[in-house]
Amino acid sequence: MEHSPFFLLLSTVLLLLTATPGTHSQPAAAPAPPGPTNVTKILEKAGQFTVFIRLLKSTGVANQLYGQLNNSDNGITIFAPSDSSFSSLKAGTLNSLSDEQQVELIQFHVVPSYVSSSNFQTISNPLRTQAGDSADGHFPLNITTSGNTVNITSGVTNTTVSGSVYSDGQLAVYQVDKVLLPQQVFDPRPPAPAPAPTVSKSKKKKDDGDSPDDDSPADASFALREVGSVRNAVSFCVISISLAWFYL
């Protein structure tokens, strides 16, 4: 059977292509593993968190979070105030804080456990943050729900969760409408008064002895001295009378 010149040319080209080394198709490369979780990059991508990002970096909290998320299995929840939240603060509020207080303020927005949106209804209060002691007067954070609304109170600030920014099962980031102000920094409680000094029994007896109706040993001794003086006077009179009669 004779083949046309075109068919022969096509067959030759196909044979050359299949015989050329390196032309075989290679398997598709596996997708690159996901990069480390970076809170500031997540917030930058979301937008409107410029001030919070700056404070995360300047206080060193961003580095702490990076290490916690990428070197352990511990979850983290962040309540991120928007730029408008910081704008509503009284002028000079942030500048009036010491470096330590700024760290406490930012750590107060971080919970060292993963809290999904479905966990808000069953959460135990007060919620402990990375700022420390959750007792009243220190860093208490309480969360309640009303329908689909999540309310947050710090004892100084009352606000709500306005949306979810990010969640991956280990890190949850929620936007809040106000900056969460901790009591220990913005409403410190006066120190507890010192306990009243206890009165010793000996002092109490002495004080009670000043009472006019008290029959203390000192009063008894005085009475005895008075009786003795009268007795001596009577004896002197008796002796004097006896001597007078004798000389008569």
PDB file of C-alpha atoms in Angstrom:
ATOM      1  CA  MET A   1       0.000   0.000   0.000  1.00  0.00           C
ATOM      2  CA  GLU A   2       1.467   3.322  -1.037  1.00  0.00           C
ATOM      3  CA  HIS A   3       1.354   6.307   1.325  1.00  0.00           C
ATOM      4  CA  SER A   4       1.110   9.888   0.267  1.00  0.00           C
ATOM      5  CA  PRO A   5       4.190  12.098   0.783  1.00  0.00           C
ATOM      6  CA  PHE A   6       2.276  14.097   3.426  1.00  0.00           C
ATOM      7  CA  PHE A   7       1.527  11.000   5.474  1.00  0.00           C
ATOM      8  CA  LEU A   8       5.159   9.910   5.334  1.00  0.00           C
ATOM      9  CA  LEU A   9       6.364  13.353   6.434  1.00  0.00           C
ATOM     10  CA  LEU A  10       3.920  13.436   9.366  1.00  0.00           C
ATOM     11  CA  SER A  11       4.996   9.965  10.514  1.00  0.00           C
ATOM     12  CA  THR A  12       8.665  10.988  10.403  1.00  0.00           C
ATOM     13  CA  VAL A  13       8.045  14.098  12.518  1.00  0.00           C
ATOM     14  CA  LEU A  14       6.095  12.129  15.137  1.00  0.00           C
ATOM     15  CA  LEU A  15       8.866   9.527  15.310  1.00  0.00           C
ATOM     16  CA  LEU A  16      11.514  12.184  15.877  1.00  0.00           C
ATOM     17  CA  LEU A  17       9.490  13.856  18.622  1.00  0.00           C
ATOM     18  CA  THR A  18       8.955  10.649  20.574  1.00  0.00           C
ATOM     19  CA  ALA A  19      12.613   9.705  20.270  1.00  0.00           C
ATOM     20  CA  THR A  20      14.024  13.079  21.452  1.00  0.00           C
ATOM     21  CA  PRO A  21      15.228  12.838  25.089  1.00  0.00           C
ATOM     22  CA  GLY A  22      13.675  15.233  27.637  1.00  0.00           C
ATOM     23  CA  THR A  23      10.467  15.648  25.733  1.00  0.00           C
ATOM     24  CA  HIS A  24       8.477  13.244  27.890  1.00  0.00           C
ATOM     25  CA  SER A  25       5.939  14.995  30.141  1.00  0.00           C
ATOM     26  CA  GLN A  26       7.003  15.354  33.765  1.00  0.00           C
ATOM     27  CA  PRO A  27       4.636  14.909  36.763  1.00  0.00           C
ATOM     28  CA  ALA A  28       3.256  18.159  38.160  1.00  0.00           C
ATOM     29  CA  ALA A  29       5.249  19.553  41.099  1.00  0.00           C
ATOM     30  CA  ALA A  30       3.663  19.193  44.538  1.00  0.00           C
ATOM     31  CA  PRO A  31       2.294  22.446  45.950  1.00  0.00           C
ATOM     32  CA  ALA A  32       4.663  24.259  48.290  1.00  0.00           C
ATOM     33  CA  PRO A  33       3.874  23.827  51.985  1.00  0.00           C
ATOM     34  CA  PRO A  34       2.024  26.752  53.550  1.00  0.00           C
ATOM     35  CA  GLY A  35       4.249  29.411  55.099  1.00  0.00           C
ATOM     36  CA  PRO A  36       4.394  30.177  58.822  1.00  0.00           C
ATOM     37  CA  THR A  37       1.409  31.939  60.343  1.00  0.00           C
ATOM     38  CA  ASN A  38       2.090  35.644  60.609  1.00  0.00           C
ATOM     39  CA  VAL A  39      -0.492  37.713  62.495  1.00  0.00           C
ATOM     40  CA  THR A  40       0.678  41.084  61.200  1.00  0.00           C
ATOM     41  CA  LYS A  41       0.503  39.926  57.572  1.00  0.00           C
ATOM     42  CA  ILE A  42      -3.019  38.634  58.142  1.00  0.00           C
ATOM     43  CA  LEU A  43      -4.051  41.995  59.588  1.00  0.00           C
ATOM     44  CA  GLU A  44      -2.295  43.897  56.808  1.00  0.00           C
ATOM     45  CA  LYS A  45      -4.205  41.889  54.218  1.00  0.00           C
ATOM     46  CA  ALA A  46      -7.492  42.590  56.000  1.00  0.00           C
ATOM     47  CA  GLY A  47      -6.783  46.341  56.150  1.00  0.00           C
ATOM     48  CA  GLN A  48      -7.927  48.984  58.710  1.00  0.00           C
ATOM     49  CA  PHE A  49      -5.664  47.688  61.515  1.00  0.00           C
ATOM     50  CA  THR A  50      -2.648  49.974  61.012  1.00  0.00           C
ATOM     51  CA  VAL A  51      -2.389  51.231  64.616  1.00  0.00           C
ATOM     52  CA  PHE A  52      -2.860  47.771  66.119  1.00  0.00           C
ATOM     53  CA  ILE A  53      -0.173  46.345  63.823  1.00  0.00           C
ATOM     54  CA  ARG A  54       2.229  49.128  64.813  1.00  0.00           C
ATOM     55  CA  LEU A  55       1.658  48.416  68.503  1.00  0.00           C
ATOM     56  CA  LEU A  56       2.034  44.668  67.996  1.00  0.00           C
ATOM     57  CA  LYS A  57       5.462  45.286  66.501  1.00  0.00           C
ATOM     58  CA  SER A  58       6.690  48.030  68.861  1.00  0.00           C
ATOM     59  CA  THR A  59       5.768  46.072  72.000  1.00  0.00           C
ATOM     60  CA  GLY A  60       7.296  42.819  70.743  1.00  0.00           C
ATOM     61  CA  VAL A  61       3.966  41.004  71.046  1.00  0.00           C
ATOM     62  CA  ALA A  62       4.027  40.216  67.303  1.00  0.00           C
ATOM     63  CA  ASN A  63       7.226  38.181  67.763  1.00  0.00           C
ATOM     64  CA  GLN A  64       5.733  36.377  70.747  1.00  0.00           C
ATOM     65  CA  LEU A  65       2.673  35.399  68.719  1.00  0.00           C
ATOM     66  CA  TYR A  66       4.820  34.273  65.791  1.00  0.00           C
ATOM     67  CA  GLY A  67       6.779  31.941  68.068  1.00  0.00           C
ATOM     68  CA  GLN A  68       3.674  30.594  69.803  1.00  0.00           C
ATOM     69  CA  LEU A  69       1.849  29.841  66.557  1.00  0.00           C
ATOM     70  CA  ASN A  70       4.758  28.240  64.719  1.00  0.00           C
ATOM     71  CA  ASN A  71       6.605  26.443  67.519  1.00  0.00           C
ATOM     72  CA  SER A  72       3.724  24.908  69.424  1.00  0.00           C
ATOM     73  CA  ASP A  73       0.225  23.523  68.973  1.00  0.00           C
ATOM     74  CA  ASN A  74      -1.321  26.098  71.305  1.00  0.00           C
ATOM     75  CA  GLY A  75      -4.161  28.097  69.854  1.00  0.00           C
ATOM     76  CA  ILE A  76      -4.563  31.865  70.022  1.00  0.00           C
ATOM     77  CA  THR A  77      -7.506  34.230  69.755  1.00  0.00           C
ATOM     78  CA  ILE A  78      -7.006  37.921  69.002  1.00  0.00           C
ATOM     79  CA  PHE A  79      -9.541  40.723  69.408  1.00  0.00           C
ATOM     80  CA  ALA A  80      -8.250  43.326  66.959  1.00  0.00           C
ATOM     81  CA  PRO A  81      -9.430  46.939  67.322  1.00  0.00           C
ATOM     82  CA  SER A  82      -9.777  48.807  64.048  1.00  0.00           C
ATOM     83  CA  ASP A  83      -8.100  52.140  63.358  1.00  0.00           C
ATOM     84  CA  SER A  84     -11.379  53.920  64.068  1.00  0.00           C
ATOM     85  CA  SER A  85     -11.418  52.287  67.520  1.00  0.00           C
ATOM     86  CA  PHE A  86      -8.098  53.906  68.383  1.00  0.00           C
ATOM     87  CA  SER A  87      -9.296  57.224  66.962  1.00  0.00           C
ATOM     88  CA  SER A  88     -12.145  57.257  69.482  1.00  0.00           C
ATOM     89  CA  LEU A  89      -9.731  57.140  72.440  1.00  0.00           C
ATOM     90  CA  LYS A  90      -9.114  60.314  74.402  1.00  0.00           C
ATOM     91  CA  ALA A  91      -6.251  62.301  72.887  1.00  0.00           C
ATOM     92  CA  GLY A  92      -2.886  61.320  74.355  1.00  0.00           C
ATOM     93  CA  THR A  93      -4.113  58.041  75.827  1.00  0.00           C
ATOM     94  CA  LEU A  94      -1.465  55.847  74.214  1.00  0.00           C
ATOM     95  CA  ASN A  95       1.365  58.343  74.760  1.00  0.00           C
ATOM     96  CA  SER A  96       0.542  58.530  78.467  1.00  0.00           C
ATOM     97  CA  LEU A  97       1.268  54.809  78.920  1.00  0.00           C
ATOM     98  CA  SER A  98       4.636  53.443  79.971  1.00  0.00           C
ATOM     99  CA  ASP A  99       6.306  50.763  77.844  1.00  0.00           C
ATOM    100  CA  GLU A 100       5.129  48.088  80.275  1.00  0.00           C
ATOM    101  CA  GLN A 101       1.552  49.351  80.174  1.00  0.00           C
ATOM    102  CA  GLN A 102       1.554  49.361  76.367  1.00  0.00           C
ATOM    103  CA  VAL A 103       2.643  45.718  76.404  1.00  0.00           C
ATOM    104  CA  GLU A 104      -0.142  44.905  78.886  1.00  0.00           C
ATOM    105  CA  LEU A 105      -2.678  46.753  76.729  1.00  0.00           C
ATOM    106  CA  ILE A 106      -1.819  44.737  73.605  1.00  0.00           C
ATOM    107  CA  GLN A 107      -1.527  41.439  75.489  1.00  0.00           C
ATOM    108  CA  PHE A 108      -4.996  42.134  76.899  1.00  0.00           C
ATOM    109  CA  HIS A 109      -6.342  41.659  73.356  1.00  0.00           C
ATOM    110  CA  VAL A 110      -4.790  38.172  73.082  1.00  0.00           C
ATOM    111  CA  VAL A 111      -6.304  34.992  74.541  1.00  0.00           C
ATOM    112  CA  PRO A 112      -3.863  32.035  74.755  1.00  0.00           C
ATOM    113  CA  SER A 113      -6.365  29.539  73.356  1.00  0.00           C
ATOM    114  CA  TYR A 114      -8.378  29.094  70.187  1.00  0.00           C
ATOM    115  CA  VAL A 115     -11.976  30.306  70.524  1.00  0.00           C
ATOM    116  CA  SER A 116     -14.235  29.596  67.583  1.00  0.00           C
ATOM    117  CA  SER A 117     -17.346  31.666  66.983  1.00  0.00           C
ATOM    118  CA  SER A 118     -19.480  28.770  68.233  1.00  0.00           C
ATOM    119  CA  ASN A 119     -17.597  28.681  71.557  1.00  0.00           C
ATOM    120  CA  PHE A 120     -18.593  32.173  72.658  1.00  0.00           C
ATOM    121  CA  GLN A 121     -21.900  30.975  74.107  1.00  0.00           C
ATOM    122  CA  THR A 122     -20.273  28.430  76.424  1.00  0.00           C
ATOM    123  CA  ILE A 123     -17.095  30.277  77.376  1.00  0.00           C
ATOM    124  CA  SER A 124     -16.096  30.494  81.046  1.00  0.00           C
ATOM    125  CA  ASN A 125     -15.734  33.971  82.544  1.00  0.00           C
ATOM    126  CA  PRO A 126     -13.605  35.797  83.361  1.00  0.00           C
ATOM    127  CA  LEU A 127     -11.495  34.960  80.329  1.00  0.00           C
ATOM    128  CA  ARG A 128      -7.749  34.941  80.985  1.00  0.00           C
ATOM    129  CA  THR A 129      -5.674  36.943  78.525  1.00  0.00           C
ATOM    130  CA  GLN A 130      -1.919  37.068  78.019  1.00  0.00           C
ATOM    131  CA  ALA A 131      -1.852  40.225  80.145  1.00  0.00           C
ATOM    132  CA  GLY A 132      -2.108  38.077  83.262  1.00  0.00           C
ATOM    133  CA  ASP A 133      -4.334  37.927  86.344  1.00  0.00           C
ATOM    134  CA  SER A 134      -8.028  37.872  85.420  1.00  0.00           C
ATOM    135  CA  ALA A 135      -9.222  38.780  88.927  1.00  0.00           C
ATOM    136  CA  ASP A 136     -11.386  41.847  89.402  1.00  0.00           C
ATOM    137  CA  GLY A 137      -9.292  45.005  89.410  1.00  0.00           C
ATOM    138  CA  HIS A 138      -6.539  43.460  87.300  1.00  0.00           C
ATOM    139  CA  PHE A 139      -7.176  42.090  83.777  1.00  0.00           C
ATOM    140  CA  PRO A 140     -10.679  40.578  83.761  1.00  0.00           C
ATOM    141  CA  LEU A 141     -12.343  40.022  80.381  1.00  0.00           C
ATOM    142  CA  ASN A 142     -15.928  38.816  80.243  1.00  0.00           C
ATOM    143  CA  ILE A 143     -17.817  37.642  77.170  1.00  0.00           C
ATOM    144  CA  THR A 144     -21.568  37.193  76.864  1.00  0.00           C
ATOM    145  CA  THR A 145     -23.861  36.556  73.919  1.00  0.00           C
ATOM    146  CA  SER A 146     -27.307  37.795  73.000  1.00  0.00           C
ATOM    147  CA  GLY A 147     -28.576  36.052  69.905  1.00  0.00           C
ATOM    148  CA  ASN A 148     -25.843  36.503  67.302  1.00  0.00           C
ATOM    149  CA  THR A 149     -24.257  39.430  69.168  1.00  0.00           C
ATOM    150  CA  VAL A 150     -21.048  38.811  71.121  1.00  0.00           C
ATOM    151  CA  ASN A 151     -20.531  41.340  73.924  1.00  0.00           C
ATOM    152  CA  ILE A 152     -17.165  41.982  75.578  1.00  0.00           C
ATOM    153  CA  THR A 153     -16.537  43.929  78.783  1.00  0.00           C
ATOM    154  CA  SER A 154     -13.288  44.698  80.562  1.00  0.00           C
ATOM    155  CA  GLY A 155     -14.738  46.623  83.489  1.00  0.00           C
ATOM    156  CA  VAL A 156     -13.747  49.835  81.676  1.00  0.00           C
ATOM    157  CA  THR A 157     -14.795  49.125  78.075  1.00  0.00           C
ATOM    158  CA  ASN A 158     -18.027  47.627  76.765  1.00  0.00           C
ATOM    159  CA  THR A 159     -17.985  46.621  73.098  1.00  0.00           C
ATOM    160  CA  THR A 160     -19.020  43.946  70.627  1.00  0.00           C
ATOM    161  CA  VAL A 161     -17.378  41.645  68.103  1.00  0.00           C
ATOM    162  CA  SER A 162     -18.177  43.188  64.737  1.00  0.00           C
ATOM    163  CA  GLY A 163     -16.802  40.422  62.513  1.00  0.00           C
ATOM    164  CA  SER A 164     -14.424  37.546  61.942  1.00  0.00           C
ATOM    165  CA  VAL A 165     -11.134  38.455  60.256  1.00  0.00           C
ATOM    166  CA  TYR A 166      -9.387  35.069  60.128  1.00  0.00           C
ATOM    167  CA  SER A 167      -9.735  31.510  61.438  1.00  0.00           C
ATOM    168  CA  ASP A 168      -7.773  28.346  60.678  1.00  0.00           C
ATOM    169  CA  GLY A 169      -8.417  26.100  63.692  1.00  0.00           C
ATOM    170  CA  GLN A 170      -5.362  27.371  65.580  1.00  0.00           C
ATOM    171  CA  LEU A 171      -5.628  31.132  65.183  1.00  0.00           C
ATOM    172  CA  ALA A 172      -8.831  33.158  65.358  1.00  0.00           C
ATOM    173  CA  VAL A 173      -8.880  36.913  64.759  1.00  0.00           C
ATOM    174  CA  TYR A 174     -12.006  38.964  65.458  1.00  0.00           C
ATOM    175  CA  GLN A 175     -12.595  42.668  64.908  1.00  0.00           C
ATOM    176  CA  VAL A 176     -13.873  44.658  67.886  1.00  0.00           C
ATOM    177  CA  ASP A 177     -15.482  48.092  67.831  1.00  0.00           C
ATOM    178  CA  LYS A 178     -13.456  49.560  70.699  1.00  0.00           C
ATOM    179  CA  VAL A 179     -10.012  49.244  72.236  1.00  0.00           C
ATOM    180  CA  LEU A 180     -10.220  46.925  75.250  1.00  0.00           C
ATOM    181  CA  LEU A 181      -8.973  48.921  78.240  1.00  0.00           C
ATOM    182  CA  PRO A 182      -7.880  46.799  81.236  1.00  0.00           C
ATOM    183  CA  GLN A 183      -8.779  47.854  84.760  1.00  0.00           C
ATOM    184  CA  GLN A 184      -5.253  47.589  86.151  1.00  0.00           C
ATOM    185  CA  VAL A 185      -4.000  50.186  83.665  1.00  0.00           C
ATOM    186  CA  PHE A 186      -6.987  52.517  83.225  1.00  0.00           C
ATOM    187  CA  ASP A 187      -8.974  52.075  86.457  1.00  0.00           C
ATOM    188  CA  PRO A 188      -6.567  50.904  89.167  1.00  0.00           C
ATOM    189  CA  ARG A 189      -8.177  50.033  92.472  1.00  0.00           C
ATOM    190  CA  PRO A 190      -6.846  51.641  95.678  1.00  0.00           C
ATOM    191  CA  PRO A 191      -4.816  49.293  97.847  1.00  0.00           C
ATOM    192  CA  ALA A 192      -6.727  47.474 100.541  1.00  0.00           C
ATOM    193  CA  PRO A 193      -6.623  49.286 103.916  1.00  0.00           C
ATOM    194  CA  ALA A 194      -4.205  47.905 106.462  1.00  0.00           C
ATOM    195  CA  PRO A 195      -5.855  45.777 109.157  1.00  0.00           C
ATOM    196  CA  ALA A 196      -6.590  47.559 112.429  1.00  0.00           C
ATOM    197  CA  PRO A 197      -3.971  46.883 115.117  1.00  0.00           C
ATOM    198  CA  THR A 198      -5.055  44.351 117.715  1.00  0.00           C
ATOM    199  CA  VAL A 199      -5.302  45.600 121.320  1.00  0.00           C
ATOM    200  CA  SER A 200      -3.377  43.441 123.780  1.00  0.00           C
ATOM    201  CA  LYS A 201      -5.183  42.133 126.853  1.00  0.00           C
ATOM    202  CA  SER A 202      -2.884  43.994 129.254  1.00  0.00           C
ATOM    203  CA  LYS A 203      -3.529  47.321 127.510  1.00  0.00           C
ATOM    204  CA  LYS A 204      -7.235  46.638 127.449  1.00  0.00           C
ATOM    205  CA  LYS A 205      -7.241  46.007 131.197  1.00  0.00           C
ATOM    206  CA  LYS A 206      -5.339  49.232 131.766  1.00  0.00           C
ATOM    207  CA  ASP A 207      -7.793  51.185 129.634  1.00  0.00           C
ATOM    208  CA  ASP A 208     -10.705  49.580 131.439  1.00  0.00           C
ATOM    209  CA  GLY A 209      -9.121  50.632 134.735  1.00  0.00           C
ATOM    210  CA  ASP A 210      -9.767  54.258 133.892  1.00  0.00           C
ATOM    211  CA  SER A 211     -13.487  53.663 134.320  1.00  0.00           C
ATOM    212  CA  PRO A 212     -14.910  55.268 137.489  1.00  0.00           C
ATOM    213  CA  ASP A 213     -16.923  52.141 138.249  1.00  0.00           C
ATOM    214  CA  ASP A 214     -13.939  49.827 138.099  1.00  0.00           C
ATOM    215  CA  ASP A 215     -12.628  48.102 141.227  1.00  0.00           C
ATOM    216  CA  SER A 216      -9.049  47.818 140.069  1.00  0.00           C
ATOM    217  CA  PRO A 217      -6.157  46.738 142.398  1.00  0.00           C
ATOM    218  CA  ALA A 218      -4.894  50.340 142.437  1.00  0.00           C
ATOM    219  CA  ASP A 219      -8.246  51.585 143.778  1.00  0.00           C
ATOM    220  CA  ALA A 220      -8.307  48.836 146.390  1.00  0.00           C
ATOM    221  CA  SER A 221      -4.818  49.746 147.594  1.00  0.00           C
ATOM    222  CA  PHE A 222      -5.827  53.407 147.926  1.00  0.00           C
ATOM    223  CA  ALA A 223      -8.871  52.447 149.985  1.00  0.00           C
ATOM    224  CA  LEU A 224      -6.736  50.322 152.308  1.00  0.00           C
ATOM    225  CA  ARG A 225      -4.342  53.217 152.848  1.00  0.00           C
ATOM    226  CA  GLU A 226      -7.246  55.484 153.778  1.00  0.00           C
ATOM    227  CA  VAL A 227      -8.586  52.946 156.274  1.00  0.00           C
ATOM    228  CA  GLY A 228      -5.146  52.585 157.816  1.00  0.00           C
ATOM    229  CA  SER A 229      -4.816  56.346 158.262  1.00  0.00           C
ATOM    230  CA  VAL A 230      -8.169  56.557 160.092  1.00  0.00           C
ATOM    231  CA  ARG A 231      -7.210  53.614 162.281  1.00  0.00           C
ATOM    232  CA  ASN A 232      -3.920  55.297 163.264  1.00  0.00           C
ATOM    233  CA  ALA A 233      -5.715  58.544 164.119  1.00  0.00           C
ATOM    234  CA  VAL A 234      -8.218  56.735 166.358  1.00  0.00           C
ATOM    235  CA  SER A 235      -5.408  54.876 168.139  1.00  0.00           C
ATOM    236  CA  PHE A 236      -3.546  58.145 168.777  1.00  0.00           C
ATOM    237  CA  CYS A 237      -6.657  59.703 170.293  1.00  0.00           C
ATOM    238  CA  VAL A 238      -7.244  56.708 172.576  1.00  0.00           C
ATOM    239  CA  ILE A 239      -3.632  56.783 173.783  1.00  0.00           C
ATOM    240  CA  SER A 240      -3.773  60.553 174.413  1.00  0.00           C
ATOM    241  CA  ILE A 241      -6.973  60.250 176.474  1.00  0.00           C
ATOM    242  CA  SER A 242      -5.503  57.369 178.463  1.00  0.00           C
ATOM    243  CA  LEU A 243      -2.380  59.376 179.363  1.00  0.00           C
ATOM    244  CA  ALA A 244      -4.474  62.371 180.347  1.00  0.00           C
ATOM    245  CA  TRP A 245      -6.502  60.248 182.812  1.00  0.00           C
ATOM    246  CA  PHE A 246      -3.317  58.707 184.182  1.00  0.00           C
ATOM    247  CA  TYR A 247      -1.796  62.050 185.119  1.00  0.00           C
ATOM    248  CA  LEU A 248      -4.971  63.226 186.633  1.00  0.00           C
TER     249      LEU A 248
END
